[in-house]
Coordinates of C-alpha atoms and ligand atoms in Angstrom, one line a residue:
M1 CA 16.2 -1.8 -15.2
A2 CA 13.4 -1.5 -12.9
T3 CA 9.8 -1.2 -14.6
Y4 CA 8.6 1.2 -11.4
T5 CA 10.3 4.3 -9.7
L6 CA 9.8 6.3 -6.5
P7 CA 8.6 9.6 -7.3
E8 CA 9.6 13.1 -5.6
L9 CA 7.4 14.6 -3.6
P10 CA 6.1 17.9 -5.2
Y11 CA 6.9 20.0 -2.2
D12 CA 8.6 19.0 0.9
Y13 CA 8.4 17.4 4.4
A14 CA 6.7 20.0 6.2
A15 CA 4.2 21.4 3.3
L16 CA 1.5 19.6 4.9
E17 CA 1.3 21.2 8.5
P18 CA -0.7 21.5 11.1
V19 CA -2.4 18.7 9.1
I20 CA 0.3 16.2 8.4
N21 CA 4.0 16.7 10.8
P22 CA 6.9 16.4 8.3
Q23 CA 7.7 12.6 10.4
I24 CA 4.8 10.8 8.6
I25 CA 4.9 12.2 5.4
E26 CA 8.9 11.4 5.5
L27 CA 8.7 7.5 6.6
H28 CA 5.8 7.1 4.3
H29 CA 7.1 8.5 1.4
D30 CA 10.6 7.6 1.6
K31 CA 9.9 3.9 3.7
H32 CA 6.3 2.5 3.2
H33 CA 5.9 4.1 -0.9
A34 CA 9.5 3.2 -1.3
A35 CA 8.6 -0.5 -0.3
Y36 CA 6.2 -0.9 -2.4
V37 CA 7.7 -0.1 -5.7
K38 CA 10.1 -2.0 -4.7
G39 CA 7.9 -4.6 -4.3
A40 CA 6.3 -4.8 -7.6
N41 CA 9.8 -4.1 -9.6
D42 CA 10.7 -7.9 -7.6
T43 CA 7.1 -9.2 -8.4
L44 CA 7.6 -8.8 -11.5
E45 CA 11.3 -10.4 -11.1
Q46 CA 9.8 -13.5 -10.0
L47 CA 7.3 -14.0 -12.7
A48 CA 9.8 -13.2 -15.3
E49 CA 11.7 -15.6 -13.7
A50 CA 8.5 -18.3 -13.3
R51 CA 8.1 -17.7 -16.7
D52 CA 11.6 -19.1 -17.8
K53 CA 11.9 -21.9 -15.6
E54 CA 8.3 -22.8 -16.1
A55 CA 7.8 -22.9 -12.2
W56 CA 4.6 -21.8 -11.1
G57 CA 4.7 -23.6 -7.9
A58 CA 4.0 -19.6 -6.4
I59 CA 1.7 -18.1 -9.0
N60 CA -1.1 -17.3 -6.8
G61 CA 1.6 -15.4 -4.1
L62 CA 3.0 -13.3 -7.1
Q63 CA 0.0 -12.6 -8.6
K64 CA -1.2 -11.2 -5.4
S65 CA 1.9 -9.2 -4.3
L66 CA 1.8 -7.8 -8.0
A67 CA -1.6 -6.6 -7.4
F68 CA -0.8 -5.3 -3.9
H69 CA 2.3 -3.8 -4.2
L70 CA 1.1 -2.2 -7.9
S71 CA -2.2 -0.9 -6.4
G72 CA 0.3 0.5 -3.8
H73 CA 2.2 2.4 -5.9
I74 CA -0.3 4.0 -8.2
L75 CA -2.2 5.0 -4.5
H76 CA 0.0 6.7 -3.2
S77 CA 1.9 8.9 -6.6
I78 CA -2.1 10.5 -6.8
Y79 CA -1.8 11.5 -3.0
W80 CA 1.2 13.3 -2.8
H81 CA -0.7 15.3 -5.7
N82 CA -4.1 15.4 -4.1
M83 CA -2.8 17.5 -1.3
T84 CA -1.5 20.6 -1.0
G85 CA -0.8 23.4 2.1
D86 CA -2.9 25.6 0.1
G87 CA -5.6 23.4 -0.4
G88 CA -9.1 22.8 0.7
G89 CA -12.9 24.3 1.0
E90 CA -14.7 22.9 -1.8
P91 CA -14.4 23.1 -5.3
L92 CA -16.0 26.0 -7.0
A93 CA -16.5 27.1 -10.5
A94 CA -14.7 30.5 -9.5
D95 CA -11.8 28.7 -8.9
G96 CA -12.1 27.3 -13.0
V97 CA -13.1 23.7 -11.3
G98 CA -16.7 24.1 -12.4
D99 CA -16.7 21.0 -14.1
L100 CA -15.8 18.7 -11.1
A101 CA -18.3 20.4 -9.0
D102 CA -21.2 20.2 -11.4
A103 CA -20.1 16.5 -11.6
I104 CA -19.7 15.9 -7.6
T105 CA -23.7 17.4 -7.2
E106 CA -24.2 15.0 -10.3
S107 CA -23.6 11.9 -9.3
F108 CA -24.7 12.4 -5.5
G109 CA -27.0 14.6 -5.0
S110 CA -24.9 17.4 -2.8
F111 CA -20.9 18.4 -2.2
A112 CA -21.8 17.5 1.5
G113 CA -24.1 14.2 1.3
F114 CA -20.4 13.1 -1.2
K115 CA -17.9 14.9 2.0
A116 CA -19.9 12.3 4.4
Q117 CA -20.2 9.4 2.3
L118 CA -16.2 10.0 1.5
T119 CA -15.3 10.8 5.1
K120 CA -17.3 8.0 6.1
A121 CA -16.0 5.5 3.8
A122 CA -12.0 6.1 4.7
A123 CA -12.9 6.6 8.4
T124 CA -14.7 2.9 8.7
T125 CA -12.0 1.1 6.8
Q126 CA -11.9 -2.1 9.1
G127 CA -7.9 -3.3 8.7
S128 CA -5.8 -1.5 6.4
G129 CA -7.6 0.3 2.9
W130 CA -8.5 4.1 2.0
G131 CA -11.5 5.6 0.7
V132 CA -11.9 7.2 -3.2
L133 CA -13.6 8.8 -5.4
A134 CA -13.3 7.6 -9.0
Y135 CA -14.8 8.1 -12.1
E136 CA -16.8 4.9 -13.0
P137 CA -16.5 4.7 -17.1
V138 CA -19.7 2.6 -17.7
S139 CA -21.8 5.1 -15.9
G140 CA -19.9 8.4 -16.7
K141 CA -20.4 9.0 -12.9
L142 CA -18.3 9.6 -10.3
I143 CA -18.6 7.1 -6.8
V144 CA -17.0 6.7 -3.6
E145 CA -15.0 3.4 -3.2
Q146 CA -13.9 1.8 0.4
V147 CA -10.7 0.0 -0.7
Y148 CA -9.3 -3.0 1.2
D149 CA -5.6 -3.0 1.5
H150 CA -5.1 -1.0 -1.7
Q151 CA -6.6 -3.4 -4.5
G152 CA -9.7 -4.6 -3.1
N153 CA -13.2 -4.2 -3.2
V154 CA -13.0 -2.1 -6.3
G155 CA -15.4 -1.8 -9.6
Q156 CA -12.9 -2.4 -12.4
G157 CA -11.7 0.1 -14.9
S158 CA -13.3 2.9 -12.6
V159 CA -10.2 5.5 -12.3
P160 CA -9.0 7.0 -9.1
V161 CA -9.1 11.0 -8.5
L162 CA -9.0 11.6 -5.0
V163 CA -7.8 8.8 -2.8
F164 CA -7.5 9.0 1.5
D165 CA -4.8 7.5 2.8
A166 CA -6.5 5.2 5.9
W167 CA -3.7 2.7 6.6
E168 CA -2.1 3.7 10.0
H169 CA 0.9 4.0 8.5
A170 CA -0.5 7.8 7.1
F171 CA -1.5 9.7 11.2
Y172 CA -0.9 7.1 13.8
L173 CA 2.3 8.9 14.8
Q174 CA -0.2 12.1 15.0
Y175 CA -3.5 11.9 15.4
K176 CA -2.7 7.6 17.7
N177 CA -6.2 5.7 17.3
Q178 CA -8.0 8.6 15.9
K179 CA -8.5 7.9 12.9
V180 CA -11.6 10.1 12.2
D181 CA -10.8 12.7 13.5
F182 CA -7.5 12.4 10.5
I183 CA -9.8 11.9 7.9
E184 CA -11.7 15.1 8.7
A185 CA -8.6 16.8 9.0
M186 CA -7.8 16.0 5.6
W187 CA -10.2 18.5 3.6
A188 CA -8.6 21.0 4.9
V189 CA -5.2 20.1 2.7
V190 CA -7.5 18.5 -0.4
N191 CA -6.1 19.9 -4.1
W192 CA -9.0 20.2 -5.7
Q193 CA -7.2 21.7 -9.1
D194 CA -5.5 18.8 -9.1
V195 CA -8.4 16.3 -8.8
A196 CA -10.4 18.3 -11.4
K197 CA -7.2 17.5 -13.8
R198 CA -7.6 13.6 -12.8
Y199 CA -12.0 14.1 -13.3
A200 CA -10.9 16.1 -16.8
A201 CA -8.4 13.1 -17.7
A202 CA -10.1 10.0 -16.7
K203 CA -13.4 11.1 -18.9
E204 CA -11.3 12.0 -22.1
R205 CA -10.6 8.6 -22.1
A206 CA -14.0 6.6 -21.0
D207 CA -14.2 4.8 -24.2
V208 CA -11.2 2.8 -22.7
L209 CA -13.1 -0.4 -21.7
L210 CA -14.9 -0.6 -25.3
L211 CA -18.0 -2.1 -23.7
A212 CA -20.2 -1.4 -26.6
P213 CA -18.1 -1.4 -29.7
Ligands
FE2_1 FE1 -0.3 4.7 3.1

């Protein structure tokens, strides 16, 4: 039985219009995300076979493949829930997400400063990557990460809570080469309730690294 499975979308393909059109959502979820799930499962099988046969000739490629596909699966699983057709604006205490709003201000100085940094990090990825807001458990603060592919350029132990997919497959059919326009439009579909839930959960398990037992 497969270790990883493709989660269902929490909405229909047209739910994020006009920011993201249905064709992109369908391909992105049903083909791209599905390929990462299959890739992670296939790689685990190949690693099991390598252990059985004690055949380690492909170990470097397999470990890279595991990191790539598993991280792709995880980031996309977060991505779908980070968005809603009723989203946008900024997190406000009146909407029950005051803890997240306070953490953003404490970590970045202001919401505007945070928004500018995440927009820039996502829109300037070279090649394929992501802009990510993550909870960093050692400092107890939020940080922005500019992720290469799905797995590079991240701090170990940081937990992604808001992710902007900046791969061409996320926008090219609609925005062509205007990646910055896509990233700026993304703010209108951010599901702050979901981000706040992820932030609270990440903070709960902040001692998981046990750096100072
Ligand atoms: Fe993607």
